Amino acid sequence: MPEESLAGFVLRLSHRLHRSPGRTAELCGLLTYSQDRLPVALLQYLTPERASYLAAAACLTPSEVHALTLESLVGAYPPLTKVRTIRERTQTMASAHWALDFSTRFCPDCLAGDGSEIQNIHGGAWKLTWHLPIVFACPRHQRILHYRCPRCCQPLNSHTRTRINLVKFASRPVEHPLQCRNPVPSTGGTGPAVLCASRLDHAHAHGPNGTDLEFLVAFQRHILARLASGVESIDRYYFNDLIMAVHLVKLSWPLGAHVLPSTTLTDLVAAHVAGASRLLQASDHGSRRTGFRDPPADPAQCGALLLAADALLSPTDPAELREHFQPLVGEMNARAPAYGAQISRSLDISPRLARAMAVRRYGSQGHRNLNTNTRRYTLDHVPSCLPLDWYRTYFGSFHEQLPPNVRRAGWDRVLRQAASLRLAQLVTGAPWTTCAPELNSTRSMAAKILTRLGHELQTPGHWPDFEARVDEIADHLEADPNRINYGWRRRTLAPWTMPEAHWQALTAGIPRLRLLHEHTDADLGTVLTWCQVTQGHYSHSPTVRALPRGAARAALVVKLGPLVVDELKKERLRLHRRITAYADRIAEACDKHENPASLPLNVSMDCLM
């Protein structure tokens, strides 16, 4: 049936064939050993051989077999990728990652069937999505799911002899697919366990009602729509962000209580957090935190907790989202900083949420890896300093918004360097100081830029705007099919020097620059050309760095200073234009993987006089 799980299919087929689930699974090629247990690994993935055998034995198509396992939901629900290969010990890991619950939830009305003859006999479908922690309600029947038998009050698929099975007591016949297969607690006698056998399709409605139920059901529809559409078509980070927000709510409760629409829903979250908090407090005295990260077993509590997390994530404005999260992040760091950081690192959250959670102090960004390693550009595509045309396009209005005391000389250069460092961080996830050497800069320079930016932008609140503008540049880089390989340019020009004849030609005929021409100091031309081609800072050029610290390096830097200021005039502007034309030819040679040292001087001076 549509949406049916493999466990439910085996139960219904066993009832129809008057066989035990173990024997049915063996006949379908799912087992090659004892019929007493069905491993839970079958729920998540079937090998091609098993899938083909099952399709032939049960007269199913390959797509119908695929739809019986959680493999069909891996693309839509990323946490499932954490436990794709299930082992006996992974129930704890599966729960901690909010990947799946082997003890399925259920809707009694769905199990009762649709009134057709076959469903009246064998019952409705045990839905595959009921194994996901994010599924807590049935929109069709407007009710909260159940998670345990109303008679024996046990979860449907809890441990049996420390093992979890896809179907309990798989060697026992199926009297009806909708009966509880939990054992009745022993009274001290011997012999086979007595099964509960209560009909699960007769369970009464429970949990919130009225407006609260409407909120939860509407939210469940939203989640199911995302699962049905596939994560790639909407937002691949959504579920990881949602789970991160859930943990943040738990670790900072009751700070997030204000986002829930009623006290009933607030009380549901509080009841779960109270139990989880005891686990967290016990861990401070040497106990393990096993269970703290697990989703609530109660579907109503789970739905309320997810609803709170979704409400926190609802703002589209980065500044507003940050306002939502910062108080909760602060409380989490006060209560369990190491544990909170561990949870953050384990989830591939969106750059948007990573920025909102970033703990920023003066002169530093304390946030974790932004996890944006899926970007299609690489570190080689990041210039050492943002090109002027990019800067004017993406930061033109930003500069005007800054206070007059910030917009002083050299500030544009600082922003351009900072933007490149940020682009590098987005693709590597590494701190600015780590990225700097890859951009022909230094760790100390990156630290100074970060300190200055932290001071100038944090107070007026412009940092989120700065990050948003760099994100736009990153999007442009991803979409640009003709990205420049600045890394290749940096490596190619590292040993390159300008021929003296080229420098003399470039400086010839410019009044008041006669000394530059006569002294034949081609090192100046080498550095200026390197700056243009790589967009690097002159003080970090290989030529300057090759000189020992002292008089020689200082003399070269002094000569370069007047030639690299932002506002060049007259003779220096004419030289700059010539250098630009020359550098364009060198850049073209680099991009074609030619040797710049073998190039003839192919720059017309006449049009630049």
Coordinates of C-alpha atoms in Angstrom, one line a residue:
M1 CA 0.0 0.0 0.0
P2 CA 1.2 3.6 -0.5
E3 CA 3.4 4.9 2.3
E4 CA 3.7 1.4 3.9
S5 CA 6.8 0.4 5.8
L6 CA 8.6 -2.9 5.3
A7 CA 7.6 -4.1 8.8
G8 CA 4.0 -3.4 8.1
F9 CA 4.1 -5.1 4.8
V10 CA 5.7 -8.3 6.3
L11 CA 3.0 -8.3 9.1
R12 CA 0.1 -8.0 6.6
L13 CA 1.6 -10.5 4.2
S14 CA 2.2 -13.0 7.1
H15 CA -1.4 -12.6 8.2
R16 CA -2.6 -13.3 4.7
L17 CA -0.4 -16.4 4.3
H18 CA -0.9 -17.6 7.8
R19 CA 2.8 -17.6 8.4
S20 CA 5.1 -16.1 11.1
P21 CA 6.8 -12.9 10.1
G22 CA 10.2 -14.7 10.3
R23 CA 9.0 -17.4 7.8
T24 CA 7.5 -14.8 5.5
A25 CA 10.7 -12.8 5.5
E26 CA 12.7 -16.0 4.7
L27 CA 10.3 -16.8 1.8
C28 CA 10.8 -13.2 0.5
G29 CA 14.6 -13.4 0.6
L30 CA 15.0 -11.1 3.6
L31 CA 16.5 -13.6 5.9
T32 CA 19.3 -16.2 5.5
Y33 CA 19.4 -17.3 9.1
S34 CA 17.2 -17.6 12.3
Q35 CA 13.5 -16.8 11.8
D36 CA 13.3 -15.6 15.4
R37 CA 14.4 -12.0 14.6
L38 CA 14.2 -9.5 11.7
P39 CA 17.2 -7.1 11.9
V40 CA 16.3 -3.4 11.9
A41 CA 18.8 -2.9 9.1
L42 CA 16.1 -4.1 6.8
L43 CA 14.0 -1.1 7.5
Q44 CA 16.6 1.3 6.2
Y45 CA 18.2 -0.4 3.3
L46 CA 17.9 -3.6 1.2
T47 CA 20.8 -4.9 -0.8
P48 CA 20.1 -5.2 -4.6
E49 CA 19.9 -8.9 -4.2
R50 CA 17.4 -8.8 -1.4
A51 CA 15.3 -6.1 -3.1
S52 CA 15.2 -8.2 -6.4
Y53 CA 14.3 -11.4 -4.5
L54 CA 11.5 -9.6 -2.6
A55 CA 10.1 -8.0 -5.8
A56 CA 9.9 -11.4 -7.5
A57 CA 8.5 -13.2 -4.5
A58 CA 5.8 -10.6 -3.6
C59 CA 5.0 -9.5 -7.2
L60 CA 6.2 -5.9 -6.5
T61 CA 8.0 -3.5 -8.8
P62 CA 11.5 -2.2 -7.9
S63 CA 10.1 1.2 -7.0
E64 CA 7.5 -0.3 -4.7
V65 CA 10.2 -2.3 -2.9
H66 CA 12.4 0.8 -2.6
A67 CA 9.4 2.7 -1.1
L68 CA 9.2 0.2 1.7
T69 CA 12.5 1.3 3.2
L70 CA 13.9 4.5 4.7
E71 CA 16.3 4.7 1.8
S72 CA 13.5 6.3 -0.1
L73 CA 13.5 9.2 2.4
V74 CA 17.3 9.8 2.7
G75 CA 17.4 12.5 0.1
A76 CA 14.5 14.4 1.8
Y77 CA 15.6 13.9 5.4
P78 CA 19.4 14.4 5.8
P79 CA 19.7 13.0 9.4
L80 CA 19.1 9.5 7.9
T81 CA 22.5 9.7 6.3
K82 CA 24.1 9.6 9.8
V83 CA 23.0 6.0 10.3
R84 CA 22.7 4.6 6.8
T85 CA 24.6 1.5 7.8
I86 CA 22.8 0.3 10.9
R87 CA 24.6 -1.9 13.5
E88 CA 23.1 -3.4 16.6
R89 CA 24.5 -0.6 18.8
T90 CA 23.1 2.3 16.7
Q91 CA 19.7 2.7 18.3
T92 CA 21.3 5.3 20.6
M93 CA 23.0 7.1 17.7
A94 CA 19.9 7.0 15.5
S95 CA 17.9 8.7 18.3
A96 CA 20.6 11.2 19.2
H97 CA 20.7 12.4 15.6
W98 CA 17.0 12.5 15.3
A99 CA 17.3 10.1 12.4
L100 CA 14.7 7.5 13.2
D101 CA 12.9 5.6 15.9
F102 CA 12.6 1.8 15.5
S103 CA 9.6 1.8 17.8
T104 CA 7.1 3.2 15.4
R105 CA 4.3 5.7 16.2
F106 CA 0.9 5.1 14.8
C107 CA -2.5 6.6 14.0
P108 CA -5.4 4.2 15.1
D109 CA -7.7 5.6 12.3
C110 CA -5.1 4.9 9.6
L111 CA -4.6 1.4 10.9
A112 CA -8.3 0.8 10.9
G113 CA -8.1 1.2 7.1
D114 CA -10.2 2.8 4.4
G115 CA -13.2 0.5 4.5
S116 CA -12.1 -1.7 1.6
E117 CA -12.4 -5.4 1.9
I118 CA -8.7 -6.2 2.0
Q119 CA -8.1 -3.5 4.6
N120 CA -11.0 -4.6 6.7
I121 CA -9.4 -8.1 6.8
H122 CA -5.7 -7.1 7.2
G123 CA -5.8 -3.5 8.4
G124 CA -4.4 -0.3 7.0
A125 CA -0.8 0.6 6.3
W126 CA 1.9 0.9 9.0
K127 CA 3.3 4.1 7.5
L128 CA 7.1 4.4 6.9
T129 CA 7.1 8.1 8.0
W130 CA 5.9 7.1 11.5
H131 CA 9.5 6.0 12.2
L132 CA 10.7 9.6 11.8
P133 CA 10.9 11.7 15.0
I134 CA 9.6 14.7 13.0
V135 CA 6.2 12.9 12.3
F136 CA 4.0 13.3 15.3
A137 CA 0.4 13.9 14.0
C138 CA -1.9 12.6 11.3
P139 CA -3.3 15.5 9.2
R140 CA -5.8 13.3 7.5
H141 CA -7.5 12.3 10.8
Q142 CA -6.7 15.5 12.7
R143 CA -5.1 13.7 15.7
I144 CA -1.8 13.2 17.5
L145 CA -0.1 9.9 16.9
H146 CA 0.3 7.2 19.6
Y147 CA 3.7 5.8 20.6
R148 CA 2.7 3.0 23.0
C149 CA 0.0 0.4 23.4
P150 CA -2.9 1.8 25.4
R151 CA -3.2 -1.5 27.3
C152 CA 0.4 -2.6 28.2
C153 CA 1.7 1.0 28.0
Q154 CA 4.9 -0.1 26.3
P155 CA 6.4 1.3 23.1
L156 CA 5.6 -1.0 20.2
N157 CA 9.1 -2.1 19.3
S158 CA 11.2 -1.7 22.5
H159 CA 14.2 -3.9 23.3
T160 CA 13.8 -7.6 23.6
R161 CA 16.7 -9.3 25.3
T162 CA 18.8 -6.1 24.6
R163 CA 18.1 -6.3 20.9
I164 CA 15.8 -4.3 18.7
N165 CA 13.9 -6.2 16.0
L166 CA 11.9 -5.0 13.1
V167 CA 9.0 -7.2 14.3
K168 CA 8.9 -8.5 17.8
F169 CA 8.7 -12.3 18.3
A170 CA 9.1 -12.9 14.5
S171 CA 8.8 -16.7 15.0
R172 CA 5.2 -16.3 16.4
P173 CA 2.2 -16.3 14.1
V174 CA 0.4 -13.1 13.3
E175 CA -3.2 -13.3 14.7
H176 CA -3.8 -9.8 13.3
P177 CA -1.3 -7.2 12.0
L178 CA -2.9 -4.5 14.2
Q179 CA -2.4 -6.4 17.5
C180 CA 0.3 -5.4 20.0
R181 CA 3.2 -7.9 20.0
N182 CA 4.6 -6.7 23.3
P183 CA 5.1 -9.4 26.0
V184 CA 2.9 -9.2 29.1
P185 CA 5.1 -8.8 32.2
S186 CA 6.1 -12.2 33.6
T187 CA 4.5 -13.4 36.8
G188 CA 7.3 -15.8 37.6
G189 CA 6.0 -18.7 35.5
T190 CA 8.0 -20.6 32.8
G191 CA 7.2 -21.1 29.1
P192 CA 6.8 -18.8 26.1
A193 CA 6.0 -15.1 26.7
V194 CA 2.4 -14.2 26.6
L195 CA 1.7 -11.4 24.1
C196 CA -0.4 -8.3 24.9
A197 CA -2.5 -8.8 21.6
S198 CA -4.5 -5.6 22.2
R199 CA -5.9 -4.1 19.0
L200 CA -4.1 -0.8 18.3
D201 CA -6.8 0.5 16.0
H202 CA -9.1 1.0 18.9
A203 CA -7.0 3.5 20.8
H204 CA -8.8 6.7 21.8
A205 CA -7.6 10.2 20.8
H206 CA -5.2 11.9 23.2
G207 CA -3.1 15.0 23.5
P208 CA -3.9 18.6 22.8
N209 CA -7.2 19.6 21.1
G210 CA -8.9 22.7 19.8
T211 CA -6.6 25.5 18.5
D212 CA -3.5 23.8 19.9
L213 CA -4.2 20.7 17.8
E214 CA -4.8 22.9 14.8
F215 CA -1.3 24.5 15.2
L216 CA 0.4 21.1 15.4
V217 CA -1.5 19.5 12.5
A218 CA -0.8 22.5 10.3
F219 CA 2.9 22.3 11.1
Q220 CA 2.8 18.6 10.5
R221 CA 1.4 19.2 7.0
H222 CA 4.3 21.6 6.4
I223 CA 6.8 19.0 7.4
L224 CA 5.2 16.2 5.3
A225 CA 5.1 18.6 2.3
R226 CA 8.9 19.0 2.6
L227 CA 9.4 15.3 2.9
A228 CA 7.3 14.7 -0.2
S229 CA 8.9 17.4 -2.3
G230 CA 12.5 16.4 -1.5
V231 CA 15.1 18.6 0.2
E232 CA 16.9 19.7 -2.9
S233 CA 13.8 21.5 -4.3
I234 CA 13.2 23.6 -1.1
D235 CA 16.0 24.0 1.4
R236 CA 18.5 21.2 2.1
Y237 CA 19.4 22.7 5.5
Y238 CA 15.9 23.0 6.9
F239 CA 15.8 19.8 9.0
N240 CA 19.3 20.2 10.3
D241 CA 18.5 23.8 11.3
L242 CA 15.3 22.6 12.9
I243 CA 17.1 20.0 15.0
M244 CA 19.8 22.5 16.0
A245 CA 17.1 24.9 17.2
V246 CA 15.4 22.0 19.1
H247 CA 18.6 21.4 21.1
L248 CA 19.0 25.1 21.7
V249 CA 15.5 25.3 23.1
K250 CA 16.2 22.4 25.4
L251 CA 19.5 23.8 26.6
S252 CA 18.2 27.3 27.3
W253 CA 14.6 26.6 28.4
P254 CA 12.5 28.5 29.4
L255 CA 14.0 31.4 27.3
G256 CA 12.3 30.1 24.1
A257 CA 8.9 29.6 25.7
H258 CA 7.6 33.0 24.3
V259 CA 7.5 31.7 20.7
L260 CA 4.8 29.1 21.5
P261 CA 1.2 30.2 21.0
S262 CA -0.3 28.7 24.1
T263 CA 0.4 27.6 27.7
T264 CA -0.7 24.0 26.8
L265 CA 2.1 23.7 24.2
T266 CA 4.5 25.4 26.6
D267 CA 3.7 22.9 29.3
L268 CA 4.3 20.0 26.9
V269 CA 7.8 21.3 26.1
A270 CA 8.5 22.0 29.8
A271 CA 7.5 18.4 30.7
H272 CA 10.1 17.0 28.3
V273 CA 12.8 19.5 29.2
A274 CA 12.4 18.7 32.9
G275 CA 13.3 15.0 32.2
A276 CA 16.1 15.9 29.8
S277 CA 17.6 18.4 32.2
R278 CA 17.9 15.7 34.9
L279 CA 20.0 13.7 32.4
L280 CA 22.2 16.8 31.8
Q281 CA 22.6 17.5 35.5
A282 CA 23.5 13.9 36.2
S283 CA 26.2 14.1 33.6
D284 CA 27.9 16.8 35.6
H285 CA 28.5 14.2 38.3
G286 CA 30.2 11.6 36.0
S287 CA 27.2 10.0 34.4
R288 CA 26.8 9.9 30.6
R289 CA 24.4 12.1 28.7
T290 CA 22.9 9.2 26.8
G291 CA 19.3 10.2 26.1
F292 CA 19.5 13.9 26.4
R293 CA 19.8 14.5 22.7
D294 CA 16.9 12.0 21.9
P295 CA 13.6 13.3 20.6
P296 CA 10.7 13.1 23.0
A297 CA 9.0 9.8 22.9
D298 CA 5.6 11.4 23.4
P299 CA 4.5 12.7 20.0
A300 CA 2.6 15.7 21.5
Q301 CA 5.7 16.8 23.3
C302 CA 7.8 16.3 20.2
G303 CA 5.4 18.3 18.1
A304 CA 5.4 21.2 20.5
L305 CA 9.2 21.2 20.7
L306 CA 9.5 21.2 16.9
L307 CA 6.9 24.0 16.6
A308 CA 9.0 26.2 19.0
A309 CA 12.1 25.5 16.9
D310 CA 10.4 26.4 13.7
A311 CA 9.1 29.6 15.2
L312 CA 12.6 30.6 16.2
L313 CA 13.8 30.0 12.6
S314 CA 10.9 31.9 11.0
P315 CA 12.5 35.4 10.6
T316 CA 13.9 36.0 7.1
D317 CA 15.9 39.1 8.1
P318 CA 19.4 38.1 9.4
A319 CA 19.4 40.7 12.1
E320 CA 16.0 39.6 13.4
L321 CA 17.0 35.9 13.3
R322 CA 20.1 36.8 15.3
E323 CA 18.0 38.6 17.9
H324 CA 15.9 35.4 18.3
F325 CA 18.9 33.2 18.8
Q326 CA 21.5 35.2 20.7
P327 CA 19.8 35.1 24.2
L328 CA 19.4 31.3 23.8
V329 CA 22.9 30.8 22.6
G330 CA 24.2 32.8 25.6
E331 CA 22.2 30.6 28.0
M332 CA 23.3 27.4 26.4
N333 CA 27.0 28.5 26.6
A334 CA 26.5 29.4 30.3
R335 CA 24.9 26.0 31.1
A336 CA 26.8 23.5 28.9
P337 CA 29.2 25.2 26.6
A338 CA 31.2 22.2 25.6
Y339 CA 28.1 20.1 25.0
G340 CA 26.4 22.8 23.0
A341 CA 29.4 23.2 20.8
Q342 CA 29.5 19.4 20.3
I343 CA 25.9 19.4 19.1
S344 CA 26.6 22.3 16.8
R345 CA 29.6 20.6 15.2
S346 CA 27.6 17.4 14.6
L347 CA 25.0 19.1 12.4
D348 CA 25.5 20.5 8.9
I349 CA 23.5 23.7 9.7
S350 CA 23.0 26.5 7.2
P351 CA 25.3 29.5 6.9
R352 CA 22.3 31.6 7.8
L353 CA 21.8 29.9 11.2
A354 CA 25.6 29.7 11.8
R355 CA 25.8 33.5 11.5
A356 CA 22.7 33.9 13.8
M357 CA 24.4 31.7 16.5
A358 CA 27.8 33.2 16.1
V359 CA 29.2 34.4 19.4
R360 CA 31.0 37.6 18.5
R361 CA 33.4 39.3 20.8
Y362 CA 35.5 42.4 20.3
G363 CA 37.8 41.8 17.4
S364 CA 36.9 38.2 16.8
Q365 CA 34.2 35.8 15.5
G366 CA 33.7 32.9 17.9
H367 CA 31.4 30.9 15.7
R368 CA 32.1 27.4 14.5
N369 CA 32.7 26.0 11.1
L370 CA 30.1 27.5 8.8
N371 CA 29.8 24.2 6.9
T372 CA 29.5 25.7 3.5
N373 CA 31.9 23.2 1.9
T374 CA 29.3 22.5 -0.7
R375 CA 30.0 25.7 -2.6
R376 CA 31.2 25.2 -6.1
Y377 CA 34.0 27.8 -6.0
T378 CA 37.3 27.0 -4.3
L379 CA 39.9 28.9 -2.4
D380 CA 41.8 29.4 -5.6
H381 CA 38.9 31.5 -7.0
V382 CA 39.2 34.0 -4.1
P383 CA 41.4 37.1 -4.9
S384 CA 43.8 38.3 -2.3
C385 CA 41.8 41.6 -2.1
L386 CA 38.3 42.2 -3.5
P387 CA 38.6 43.8 -7.0
L388 CA 37.5 47.4 -7.2
D389 CA 34.6 46.6 -9.6
W390 CA 33.3 44.0 -7.2
Y391 CA 33.6 46.3 -4.3
R392 CA 31.8 49.1 -6.0
T393 CA 29.0 46.8 -7.1
Y394 CA 28.4 45.1 -3.7
F395 CA 29.7 47.6 -1.2
G396 CA 29.0 51.0 -2.8
S397 CA 26.0 51.8 -0.7
F398 CA 27.4 50.1 2.4
H399 CA 30.3 52.6 2.6
E400 CA 27.8 55.5 2.7
Q401 CA 25.9 54.0 5.6
L402 CA 28.9 54.0 7.9
P403 CA 29.4 56.9 10.3
P404 CA 31.8 59.7 9.1
N405 CA 34.5 58.8 11.7
V406 CA 34.6 55.3 10.2
R407 CA 34.8 56.4 6.6
R408 CA 38.4 57.5 6.7
A409 CA 41.4 57.0 4.4
G410 CA 42.3 53.4 3.8
W411 CA 38.9 52.0 5.0
D412 CA 38.0 50.8 1.5
R413 CA 41.2 48.7 1.4
V414 CA 40.4 47.2 4.8
L415 CA 36.9 46.2 3.7
R416 CA 38.2 44.7 0.4
Q417 CA 40.7 42.6 2.3
A418 CA 38.1 41.6 4.9
A419 CA 35.7 40.6 2.1
S420 CA 38.3 38.3 0.6
L421 CA 39.1 36.7 3.9
R422 CA 35.4 36.2 4.5
L423 CA 35.0 34.5 1.1
A424 CA 37.8 32.2 2.0
Q425 CA 36.2 31.4 5.3
L426 CA 32.9 30.6 3.6
V427 CA 34.5 27.9 1.4
T428 CA 36.9 26.5 3.9
G429 CA 35.2 27.0 7.2
A430 CA 38.6 28.0 8.7
P431 CA 39.3 31.2 10.7
W432 CA 40.4 34.3 8.9
T433 CA 44.0 33.9 10.3
T434 CA 44.2 30.4 8.9
C435 CA 42.9 31.5 5.4
A436 CA 45.3 34.6 5.2
P437 CA 48.5 32.7 4.1
E438 CA 46.6 31.1 1.3
L439 CA 45.7 34.5 0.0
N440 CA 49.3 35.8 0.1
S441 CA 48.6 37.7 3.3
T442 CA 49.7 37.1 6.9
R443 CA 48.0 35.8 10.0
S444 CA 48.9 39.1 11.8
M445 CA 47.4 41.2 9.1
A446 CA 44.2 39.1 9.2
A447 CA 44.0 39.5 13.0
K448 CA 44.4 43.3 12.7
I449 CA 41.7 43.5 10.0
L450 CA 39.4 41.4 12.1
T451 CA 40.1 43.5 15.2
R452 CA 39.4 46.8 13.3
L453 CA 36.3 45.5 11.7
G454 CA 35.0 44.1 15.0
H455 CA 35.5 47.5 16.6
E456 CA 34.1 49.6 13.7
L457 CA 31.1 47.5 12.6
Q458 CA 29.9 45.8 15.7
T459 CA 28.9 49.0 17.5
P460 CA 26.6 50.4 14.8
G461 CA 25.3 46.9 14.0
H462 CA 26.6 46.7 10.4
W463 CA 28.3 43.3 10.7
P464 CA 25.3 41.3 9.5
D465 CA 25.0 43.6 6.5
F466 CA 28.7 43.1 5.7
E467 CA 28.3 39.3 5.8
A468 CA 25.2 39.4 3.7
R469 CA 27.0 41.4 1.0
V470 CA 29.9 38.9 1.0
D471 CA 27.3 36.2 0.7
E472 CA 26.0 37.9 -2.5
I473 CA 29.6 37.9 -3.9
A474 CA 29.9 34.2 -3.0
D475 CA 26.6 33.5 -4.9
H476 CA 28.0 35.4 -7.8
L477 CA 31.2 33.3 -7.8
E478 CA 29.1 30.1 -7.7
A479 CA 27.1 31.2 -10.7
D480 CA 30.0 32.5 -12.7
P481 CA 31.1 29.9 -15.3
N482 CA 34.3 32.0 -16.0
R483 CA 35.7 32.2 -12.5
I484 CA 39.3 33.5 -12.4
N485 CA 41.8 31.1 -10.8
Y486 CA 43.6 33.6 -8.6
G487 CA 45.4 30.8 -6.8
W488 CA 47.0 29.8 -10.1
R489 CA 48.0 33.4 -10.7
R490 CA 49.6 33.7 -7.3
R491 CA 51.6 30.5 -7.8
T492 CA 52.6 31.4 -11.3
L493 CA 53.8 34.9 -10.5
A494 CA 55.7 33.9 -7.3
P495 CA 59.0 33.5 -9.1
W496 CA 58.3 36.0 -11.8
T497 CA 60.2 39.3 -12.2
M498 CA 59.7 42.1 -14.7
P499 CA 62.4 42.4 -17.3
E500 CA 64.3 45.7 -17.0
A501 CA 63.5 46.6 -20.6
H502 CA 59.8 46.3 -19.9
W503 CA 60.1 48.7 -16.9
Q504 CA 62.0 51.2 -18.9
A505 CA 59.4 51.1 -21.6
L506 CA 56.6 51.5 -19.1
T507 CA 58.2 54.6 -17.4
A508 CA 59.5 56.3 -20.6
G509 CA 58.2 59.7 -21.5
I510 CA 56.5 60.5 -18.2
P511 CA 57.7 63.9 -16.9
R512 CA 58.6 64.0 -13.2
L513 CA 59.1 60.2 -13.1
R514 CA 62.5 60.5 -14.8
L515 CA 64.3 59.0 -11.8
L516 CA 62.1 55.9 -11.9
H517 CA 63.1 55.5 -15.5
E518 CA 66.8 56.1 -15.1
H519 CA 67.4 54.0 -12.0
T520 CA 65.8 51.0 -13.8
D521 CA 64.3 49.6 -10.6
A522 CA 62.3 46.8 -12.2
D523 CA 61.3 45.5 -8.7
L524 CA 58.8 48.3 -8.5
G525 CA 57.2 47.1 -11.8
T526 CA 57.3 43.5 -10.6
V527 CA 55.4 44.4 -7.4
L528 CA 52.9 46.7 -9.1
T529 CA 52.1 44.1 -11.7
W530 CA 51.8 41.4 -9.1
C531 CA 49.3 43.6 -7.2
Q532 CA 47.2 44.1 -10.3
V533 CA 47.1 40.5 -11.4
T534 CA 46.5 38.8 -8.0
Q535 CA 44.7 41.8 -6.3
G536 CA 47.2 41.4 -3.5
H537 CA 48.7 44.0 -1.1
Y538 CA 52.2 45.2 -2.1
S539 CA 53.7 44.5 1.2
H540 CA 52.8 40.8 0.8
S541 CA 54.3 40.4 -2.7
P542 CA 57.0 37.8 -3.1
T543 CA 59.5 40.5 -4.2
V544 CA 59.1 42.5 -0.9
R545 CA 59.1 39.3 1.2
A546 CA 62.2 38.1 -0.4
L547 CA 64.2 41.0 0.9
P548 CA 65.5 40.7 4.4
R549 CA 63.9 42.9 7.0
G550 CA 65.9 46.1 7.1
A551 CA 67.0 49.0 5.0
A552 CA 66.5 47.4 1.6
R553 CA 63.0 46.3 2.2
A554 CA 62.0 49.6 3.8
A555 CA 63.5 51.5 0.9
L556 CA 61.4 49.5 -1.6
V557 CA 58.2 49.9 0.5
V558 CA 58.8 53.7 0.7
K559 CA 59.1 53.9 -3.1
L560 CA 56.0 51.8 -3.6
G561 CA 53.8 53.9 -1.2
P562 CA 53.1 56.9 -3.4
L563 CA 52.3 54.5 -6.4
V564 CA 49.6 52.5 -4.7
V565 CA 47.4 55.1 -2.9
D566 CA 43.7 55.1 -3.8
E567 CA 43.7 58.6 -5.4
L568 CA 46.4 58.7 -8.0
K569 CA 46.9 61.9 -10.0
K570 CA 48.8 63.2 -13.0
E571 CA 52.1 61.3 -13.7
R572 CA 51.4 58.6 -11.3
L573 CA 48.0 58.0 -12.7
R574 CA 49.5 57.7 -16.2
L575 CA 52.0 55.1 -14.9
H576 CA 49.1 53.3 -13.2
R577 CA 47.2 53.0 -16.5
R578 CA 50.3 51.6 -18.3
I579 CA 50.9 49.1 -15.5
T580 CA 47.2 48.1 -15.7
A581 CA 47.4 47.4 -19.4
Y582 CA 50.6 45.5 -18.9
A583 CA 49.2 43.5 -16.0
D584 CA 46.1 42.6 -18.1
R585 CA 48.5 41.0 -20.6
I586 CA 50.3 39.1 -17.9
A587 CA 47.0 38.0 -16.3
E588 CA 45.9 36.7 -19.7
A589 CA 49.1 34.7 -20.0
C590 CA 48.6 33.2 -16.6
D591 CA 45.0 32.2 -17.3
K592 CA 46.2 30.5 -20.5
H593 CA 48.9 28.7 -18.5
E594 CA 51.6 30.5 -20.6
N595 CA 54.9 31.5 -19.2
P596 CA 54.8 35.3 -18.4
A597 CA 58.6 35.5 -18.5
S598 CA 58.7 34.6 -22.2
L599 CA 56.2 37.3 -23.2
P600 CA 57.2 40.2 -25.4
L601 CA 56.1 43.6 -24.3
N602 CA 52.9 43.9 -26.2
V603 CA 51.5 47.1 -24.7
S604 CA 50.8 50.1 -26.9
M605 CA 52.0 53.3 -25.1
D606 CA 50.7 55.7 -27.7
C607 CA 47.1 55.6 -26.5
L608 CA 48.2 56.1 -22.9
M609 CA 50.4 59.1 -23.3

